[in-house]
Amino acid sequence: KNQVEQSPQSLIILEGKNCTLQCNYTVSPFSNLRWYKQDTGRGPVSLTIMTFSENTKSNGRYTATLDADTKQSSLHITASQLSDSASYICVVSLSWGKLQFGAGTQVVVTP
Amino acid sequence: GAVVSQHPSWVICKSGTSVKIECRSLDFQATTMFWYRQFPKQSLMLMATSNEGSKATYEQGVEKDKFLINHASLTLSTLTVTSAHPEDSSFYICSARDRSGSMKEQYFGPGTRLTVT
């Protein structure tokens, strides 16, 4: 069964602090892994996309890592800002293009 | 970057009526568009895959006669919720796959909030 599991389910962090979100997957055959940010009441916005040969990719204060051997990915947020409050979704793409979604991690950044 | 728009952004309708939601790729051509539904505090659930010029492919458990999908052009797909009921109230999101590029990236629309009273 293809699954994408994210942890933690939610977290609260102080503005300016760093945090790391985890994603484990059992999806096969794997094409690429994406991280999306979804603000409440909005559609997901792509942060990073990585193929199996890429270990890390950055987008501003967001850095994603991928270990295709252990089937784990992480998203690190550096120097968090209030605008980072959102749901972060890990999405794995199967080789034929279908997306498998994680349940998301709800991040709340407090002043 | 690629932009996908949805219209309307929110709609309230009475039970038994039909509602049409439009999804447009504004600056790229999309041979494939996807329709998702998202309930509160849950992730996106794929409803159907829409290919330009052909019939949509529905996921298991999604009623094709209730959720009518039309993909008439490379930039427009529509989802019509027929005979809507309160349980159809949800957040509907479309995405469009850019047919160019090796990653075949999917770009998501901003979503449409449907409330059926």
Coordinates of N, CA, C and O in Angstrom, one line a residue, chain A residues 47-92:
Chain A
L47 N 7.0 24.3 -2.7 CA 8.2 24.8 -2.0 C 9.4 24.2 -2.7 O 10.4 24.9 -3.1
T48 N 9.5 22.9 -2.8 CA 10.6 22.2 -3.4 C 10.1 20.9 -4.1 O 9.0 20.4 -3.8
I49 N 10.9 20.5 -5.0 CA 10.6 19.2 -5.7 C 12.0 18.5 -5.9 O 12.9 19.2 -6.4
M50 N 12.1 17.2 -5.5 CA 13.3 16.5 -5.7 C 13.1 15.2 -6.3 O 12.2 14.5 -6.0
T51 N 14.1 14.8 -7.2 CA 14.1 13.4 -7.7 C 14.9 12.6 -6.7 O 15.5 13.1 -5.8
F52 N 14.9 11.3 -7.0 CA 15.6 10.3 -6.1 C 17.1 10.6 -6.0 O 17.8 10.2 -5.1
S53 N 17.7 11.3 -7.0 CA 19.1 11.5 -7.1 C 19.5 12.8 -6.3 O 20.7 13.0 -6.1
E54 N 18.5 13.5 -5.9 CA 18.8 14.8 -5.2 C 18.7 14.6 -3.7 O 17.8 14.0 -3.2
N55 N 19.7 15.0 -2.9 CA 19.7 14.9 -1.5 C 19.2 16.1 -0.7 O 18.6 16.0 0.4
T56 N 19.3 17.3 -1.3 CA 18.9 18.5 -0.6 C 18.5 19.5 -1.7 O 19.1 19.6 -2.8
K57 N 17.5 20.3 -1.3 CA 17.2 21.4 -2.1 C 16.6 22.6 -1.3 O 15.8 22.3 -0.3
S58 N 17.0 23.8 -1.6 CA 16.6 24.9 -0.8 C 15.7 25.9 -1.6 O 15.9 26.0 -2.8
N59 N 14.9 26.6 -0.8 CA 14.0 27.6 -1.4 C 13.9 28.7 -0.3 O 13.0 28.6 0.5
G60 N 14.8 29.6 -0.3 CA 14.8 30.6 0.7 C 15.2 30.0 2.1 O 16.2 29.4 2.2
R61 N 14.2 30.2 3.0 CA 14.5 29.7 4.3 C 14.0 28.3 4.5 O 14.0 27.7 5.6
Y62 N 13.5 27.7 3.4 CA 13.1 26.3 3.4 C 14.2 25.4 2.8 O 14.6 25.7 1.7
T63 N 14.5 24.3 3.5 CA 15.5 23.4 3.0 C 14.9 22.0 3.1 O 14.6 21.6 4.2
A64 N 14.8 21.3 2.0 CA 14.3 19.9 2.0 C 15.4 18.9 1.8 O 16.4 19.2 1.1
T65 N 15.4 17.8 2.5 CA 16.4 16.7 2.3 C 15.6 15.5 1.9 O 14.4 15.3 2.2
L66 N 16.3 14.6 1.2 CA 15.7 13.4 0.8 C 16.8 12.3 0.9 O 17.9 12.4 0.4
D67 N 16.4 11.2 1.6 CA 17.2 9.9 1.6 C 16.3 8.9 0.9 O 15.4 8.3 1.6
A68 N 16.6 8.6 -0.3 CA 15.8 7.6 -1.1 C 16.0 6.2 -0.6 O 15.2 5.3 -0.8
D69 N 17.2 6.0 0.1 CA 17.4 4.6 0.6 C 16.5 4.3 1.8 O 16.0 3.2 1.8
T70 N 16.4 5.2 2.7 CA 15.5 5.0 3.8 C 14.1 5.5 3.6 O 13.3 5.3 4.5
K71 N 13.9 6.1 2.5 CA 12.6 6.7 2.1 C 12.1 7.7 3.2 O 11.0 7.6 3.7
Q72 N 13.0 8.6 3.4 CA 12.7 9.7 4.4 C 13.0 11.0 3.8 O 14.0 11.2 3.1
S73 N 12.2 12.0 4.2 CA 12.5 13.4 3.7 C 12.2 14.3 4.9 O 11.4 13.9 5.8
S74 N 12.8 15.4 4.9 CA 12.6 16.4 6.0 C 12.5 17.8 5.3 O 13.0 18.0 4.2
L75 N 11.8 18.7 6.0 CA 11.7 20.1 5.6 C 12.1 20.9 6.8 O 11.5 20.8 7.8
H76 N 13.2 21.7 6.6 CA 13.7 22.5 7.7 C 13.3 24.0 7.4 O 13.6 24.5 6.3
I77 N 12.7 24.6 8.4 CA 12.4 26.0 8.3 C 13.3 26.8 9.2 O 13.4 26.5 10.4
T78 N 14.1 27.7 8.6 CA 15.0 28.5 9.3 C 14.5 29.9 9.7 O 13.8 30.5 8.9
A79 N 14.8 30.3 10.9 CA 14.4 31.7 11.3 C 12.9 31.9 11.0 O 12.6 32.8 10.2
S80 N 12.0 31.1 11.6 CA 10.6 31.2 11.3 C 10.0 32.6 11.4 O 10.4 33.4 12.3
Q81 N 9.0 32.8 10.6 CA 8.3 34.1 10.6 C 6.8 33.7 10.8 O 6.4 32.6 10.5
L82 N 6.1 34.7 11.2 CA 4.6 34.6 11.4 C 3.9 34.0 10.2 O 3.0 33.3 10.3
S83 N 4.4 34.5 9.0 CA 3.8 34.1 7.8 C 4.1 32.6 7.4 O 3.5 32.1 6.5
D84 N 4.9 32.0 8.2 CA 5.2 30.5 8.0 C 4.1 29.7 8.5 O 4.0 28.5 8.3
S85 N 3.2 30.3 9.3 CA 2.1 29.5 9.9 C 1.2 29.0 8.7 O 0.6 29.7 8.0
A86 N 1.2 27.6 8.7 CA 0.4 27.0 7.5 C 0.5 25.5 7.7 O 1.1 25.0 8.7
S87 N -0.1 24.8 6.8 CA 0.0 23.3 6.8 C 1.1 23.0 5.7 O 1.1 23.6 4.6
Y88 N 2.0 22.1 6.1 CA 3.1 21.7 5.1 C 2.8 20.3 4.7 O 2.7 19.4 5.6
I89 N 2.7 20.1 3.5 CA 2.3 18.8 3.0 C 3.4 18.1 2.2 O 4.0 18.7 1.3
C90 N 3.7 16.9 2.5 CA 4.7 16.1 1.8 C 3.9 15.3 0.7 O 2.9 14.6 1.0
V91 N 4.4 15.4 -0.5 CA 3.7 14.7 -1.6 C 4.7 13.9 -2.4 O 5.7 14.4 -2.9
V92 N 4.4 12.6 -2.6 CA 5.3 11.8 -3.4 C 4.6 11.4 -4.7 O 3.4 11.0 -4.7

